[in-house]
Amino acid sequence: MNGNHRFPNLSPDDVFEEAASRLETGESIESILASYPHADTTELADFLRIIQVAQQIQHEPVPLPSPARRSAAKQNFLNAAADLRRQELAAQVNRPARIAEPPRRRAAPPPAPSILERVVGGLQAVFSVRTLRLAPLIVTLALVLLSVSTFVTVAQSAVPGDLTYSFKQWMRKQELQLAPPDRREIVRQMQEQEMAEDVKKAAERADNNSAVIQAEDTQVFYGRMGRLLKIGGLTVMDRYQPDANVEEFRPMEIEGDLIPGATVNLIYQIMPGQSDTVQGISLSVVAPPAETPTPEAPVPAVIDVQPRDAACTVEQPDGWVEYEVVPGDNLTFLAKRGEVAVEELIAVNCLESETILIGARLYLPAEAVGPQPAITCGAGVPEDWVAYEVQVGDNLTRLAEARGTTVDELMAANCLTSDTIVIGSTLYLPAP
Amino acid sequence: MPTDYSEEELLERASNLDEEALSELYDRYEMKIYSYIYRRTSDQTLAEDLTSQVFLKMLEAIHNDKTWHSSFSGWLYRIAHNLVIDHYRTRDRQKQISIDDAPIMPDTGVSPVRAAEIALDSEYLKSAIRRLTDEQALVISLRFLEGYSFGEIAEMMDKTEGAVKALQHRAVATLRQLLVHE
């Protein structure tokens, strides 16, 4: 390869390239070799023969790939790309916020509290709502503070859980007592509506990290249905969770003869986010029903034991069973399970709205209550299955085929809710 | 559905995992890569399988920010080459010898031309190309199996023309040694 050639300025690399190009144009090896009398023609001839065979390969027909496999391969490629996009998106969401980006989930800082709010806040830390009524000192202080109009404003916007809510309750009481007898009932109804609103606001304002809000109020007991009692503007469950994070209930303590129309003192708690109902901690009857029947108050969503609407009485239809509403239930879902219309459930149970409360007892078709299809997810990974890290190009169908199982089994064992799998995630598969 | 994007725009979008761009790049290069692998292996199913692997490797590289620096096509062919080599290495580990172990052509006194003639057969040549170094194999495959021009290969391999010229010369010399020996 170090042979001389007719162009002294051409390196052996150049000579080879030139010869190869000439071969490509169709010139014969002999003719090319003749042009390089000083080159190592034996070597160059070998090179050119090699190239000739390579060119034959180049011109051999290439069979087309099977259209089915080709299209499946492209789909697989696009699916893998989609998986990566999702993965990168998820990574972006989980990545700690960068310079200018404020943390997404952190709420805006609350506005700086006013002096009054700080005073109230300080008091709140010292006195609980229950101790308040026992502390004449606080009442005196309250009277002083009441002279400040700002305080009244704060109190008016208070919701259960705020110290100033006690003053709001007190003001309501005064308002009720001062109201002319013929207007008293209207005032009461108005106040009950406000009370329901207050509870709703408090529940909405609290997030899952907030403590459970406890409050106390004296109101009229209107009636009960199953677990739910209608007290003033509140719908009260007859049990409560001592620990909001544990689904464990204690019964509400009831003291006295609880008959509709009685005035009761209720201690209750508002669960964060649960605006429809409160949990009753204890209840004591402070006054029996007035001799003149208590004027009727609207009773939304809950039916009294003695329905005022005589036309609607709850009777257990044949084939229906009693059922206690659990978290996650709703009428549409229950009706679907029982293969009946929502309206039928409402009619049979004398409901006044579609809202049902956890713990309420309803009559439902037996099918709605019977055993539901077994949910295998969470049943655990079969013993002989092994962990596997999802690779680029994997999909459930392919993995299921490769490991002799089905997509459904893979989804169940891995608690997947869709057939999308993410590269790098761990799946359990039958051992190869 | 082909778009009017230039290759540069397509690559930019593909590196952000843009579906349309990826799809179009796939369409543009799929048959080229398939042909390349088929010519190196003479096995249709294997070529189909390795072609799809090339594109999945491309996604993996995008995901890991280890993509092409200069020429996308050169980079893609390199992936294809590596997959071909990996395939044979795994399949037939014992028979494979690296170029370092390749025997030097013995001075047997047999005319090299004759020896080469005896050994020269397309399958032998394919097998011999697999024993070249990666760069030699790539340059020989692109130049003589795929028919790319010298300048195109220089660009694809991000090398000067002189370097490619020297590379192909060395590659053919090595092939000659291998083929004559066999």
Tab-separated table of C-alpha atoms in Angstrom, chain A residues 1 11-14 16-17 20-21 24 41-43 45-51 53-66 69-70 73-74 76-78 80-81 84-85 87-88 391-393 398 423, chain B residues 16-19 22-23 26-27 30-31 34-35 38-39 44-45 48-49 52 55-56 58-60 62-63 112-113 116-117 120-122 125-126 143-147 150 162 165-166 168-169 172-173 175-176 179-180:
chain	number	residue	atom	x	y	z
A	1	MET	CA	0.000	0.000	0.000
A	11	SER	CA	-1.050	9.631	-0.674
A	12	PRO	CA	-1.913	5.909	-0.652
A	13	ASP	CA	-5.245	6.903	0.944
A	14	ASP	CA	-5.937	9.212	-1.986
A	16	PHE	CA	-7.320	4.082	-2.911
A	17	GLU	CA	-10.181	6.571	-2.786
A	20	ALA	CA	-12.635	3.094	-5.498
A	21	SER	CA	-14.522	5.999	-7.076
A	24	GLU	CA	-18.070	2.821	-8.672
A	41	THR	CA	-1.165	-3.562	-7.826
A	42	THR	CA	-1.630	-6.852	-6.021
A	43	GLU	CA	-2.802	-5.075	-2.939
A	45	ALA	CA	-6.463	-5.339	-6.865
A	46	ASP	CA	-7.469	-7.081	-3.621
A	47	PHE	CA	-8.946	-3.862	-2.311
A	48	LEU	CA	-10.964	-3.329	-5.446
A	49	ARG	CA	-12.275	-6.884	-5.407
A	50	ILE	CA	-13.448	-6.388	-1.873
A	51	ILE	CA	-15.215	-3.216	-2.900
A	53	VAL	CA	-18.328	-7.584	-3.531
A	54	ALA	CA	-19.501	-4.793	-1.234
A	55	GLN	CA	-21.167	-3.145	-4.197
A	56	GLN	CA	-22.871	-6.396	-5.070
A	57	ILE	CA	-24.302	-6.457	-1.576
A	58	GLN	CA	-25.448	-2.879	-2.024
A	59	HIS	CA	-27.312	-3.786	-5.166
A	60	GLU	CA	-28.890	-6.932	-3.832
A	61	PRO	CA	-32.609	-6.405	-3.291
A	62	VAL	CA	-33.624	-5.741	0.297
A	63	PRO	CA	-36.910	-7.473	1.205
A	64	LEU	CA	-39.472	-5.048	2.554
A	65	PRO	CA	-40.275	-5.448	6.214
A	66	SER	CA	-43.707	-6.917	6.940
A	69	ARG	CA	-44.607	-5.516	12.107
A	70	ARG	CA	-43.578	-2.210	10.652
A	73	ALA	CA	-42.967	-1.043	15.592
A	74	LYS	CA	-43.826	2.548	14.817
A	76	ASN	CA	-44.541	1.051	19.862
A	77	PHE	CA	-42.049	3.837	19.233
A	78	LEU	CA	-44.729	6.516	19.515
A	80	ALA	CA	-42.658	4.867	24.230
A	81	ALA	CA	-42.270	8.542	23.304
A	84	LEU	CA	-41.334	9.519	28.196
A	85	ARG	CA	-43.259	12.725	27.751
A	87	GLN	CA	-42.484	10.837	32.721
A	88	GLU	CA	-40.712	14.118	31.984
A	391	GLN	CA	-37.686	-0.387	29.927
A	392	VAL	CA	-38.105	1.791	26.885
A	393	GLY	CA	-40.389	-0.029	24.475
A	398	ARG	CA	-45.735	-7.336	25.386
A	423	ILE	CA	-40.281	3.772	31.931
B	16	ASN	CA	-38.220	17.847	23.057
B	17	LEU	CA	-40.090	14.602	22.381
B	18	ASP	CA	-42.521	16.321	20.035
B	19	GLU	CA	-44.706	13.523	18.724
B	22	LEU	CA	-40.518	12.049	16.138
B	23	SER	CA	-43.034	10.408	13.885
B	26	TYR	CA	-39.032	7.802	12.121
B	27	ASP	CA	-40.603	7.755	8.670
B	30	GLU	CA	-36.802	3.819	9.153
B	31	MET	CA	-36.150	2.233	5.739
B	34	TYR	CA	-33.619	-1.167	8.037
B	35	SER	CA	-31.735	-1.528	4.750
B	38	TYR	CA	-30.404	-5.948	6.492
B	39	ARG	CA	-27.328	-5.518	4.318
B	44	GLN	CA	-35.200	-9.745	7.584
B	45	THR	CA	-36.694	-10.426	11.021
B	48	GLU	CA	-36.913	-5.403	11.605
B	49	ASP	CA	-36.256	-6.017	15.254
B	52	SER	CA	-37.161	-0.755	16.042
B	55	PHE	CA	-35.410	4.147	17.352
B	56	LEU	CA	-36.109	3.192	20.936
B	58	MET	CA	-32.869	7.188	20.146
B	59	LEU	CA	-35.712	7.958	22.572
B	60	GLU	CA	-33.652	6.707	25.464
B	62	ILE	CA	-33.145	11.976	24.130
B	63	HIS	CA	-34.467	11.191	27.580
B	112	PRO	CA	-3.077	-12.572	-1.844
B	113	VAL	CA	-5.192	-12.045	-4.901
B	116	ALA	CA	-8.890	-13.180	-1.552
B	117	GLU	CA	-10.655	-14.564	-4.546
B	120	LEU	CA	-14.592	-13.457	-1.390
B	121	ASP	CA	-18.215	-14.071	-0.971
B	122	SER	CA	-20.769	-11.601	0.270
B	125	LEU	CA	-17.448	-9.976	3.624
B	126	LYS	CA	-20.366	-9.132	5.930
B	143	ARG	CA	-19.505	4.041	1.647
B	144	PHE	CA	-19.802	0.704	-0.103
B	145	LEU	CA	-22.958	-0.952	1.205
B	146	GLU	CA	-25.127	2.133	1.426
B	147	GLY	CA	-23.569	4.214	-1.323
B	150	PHE	CA	-17.311	10.524	0.663
B	162	GLY	CA	-8.717	13.177	5.028
B	165	LYS	CA	-10.096	8.586	3.547
B	166	ALA	CA	-7.431	7.164	5.823
B	168	GLN	CA	-11.542	3.558	4.781
B	169	HIS	CA	-8.126	2.699	3.444
B	172	VAL	CA	-10.141	-2.229	3.447
B	173	ALA	CA	-6.607	-3.271	4.331
B	175	LEU	CA	-10.694	-6.667	5.456
B	176	ARG	CA	-8.123	-7.940	3.046
B	179	LEU	CA	-10.554	-12.404	4.082
B	180	VAL	CA	-7.265	-13.698	2.833
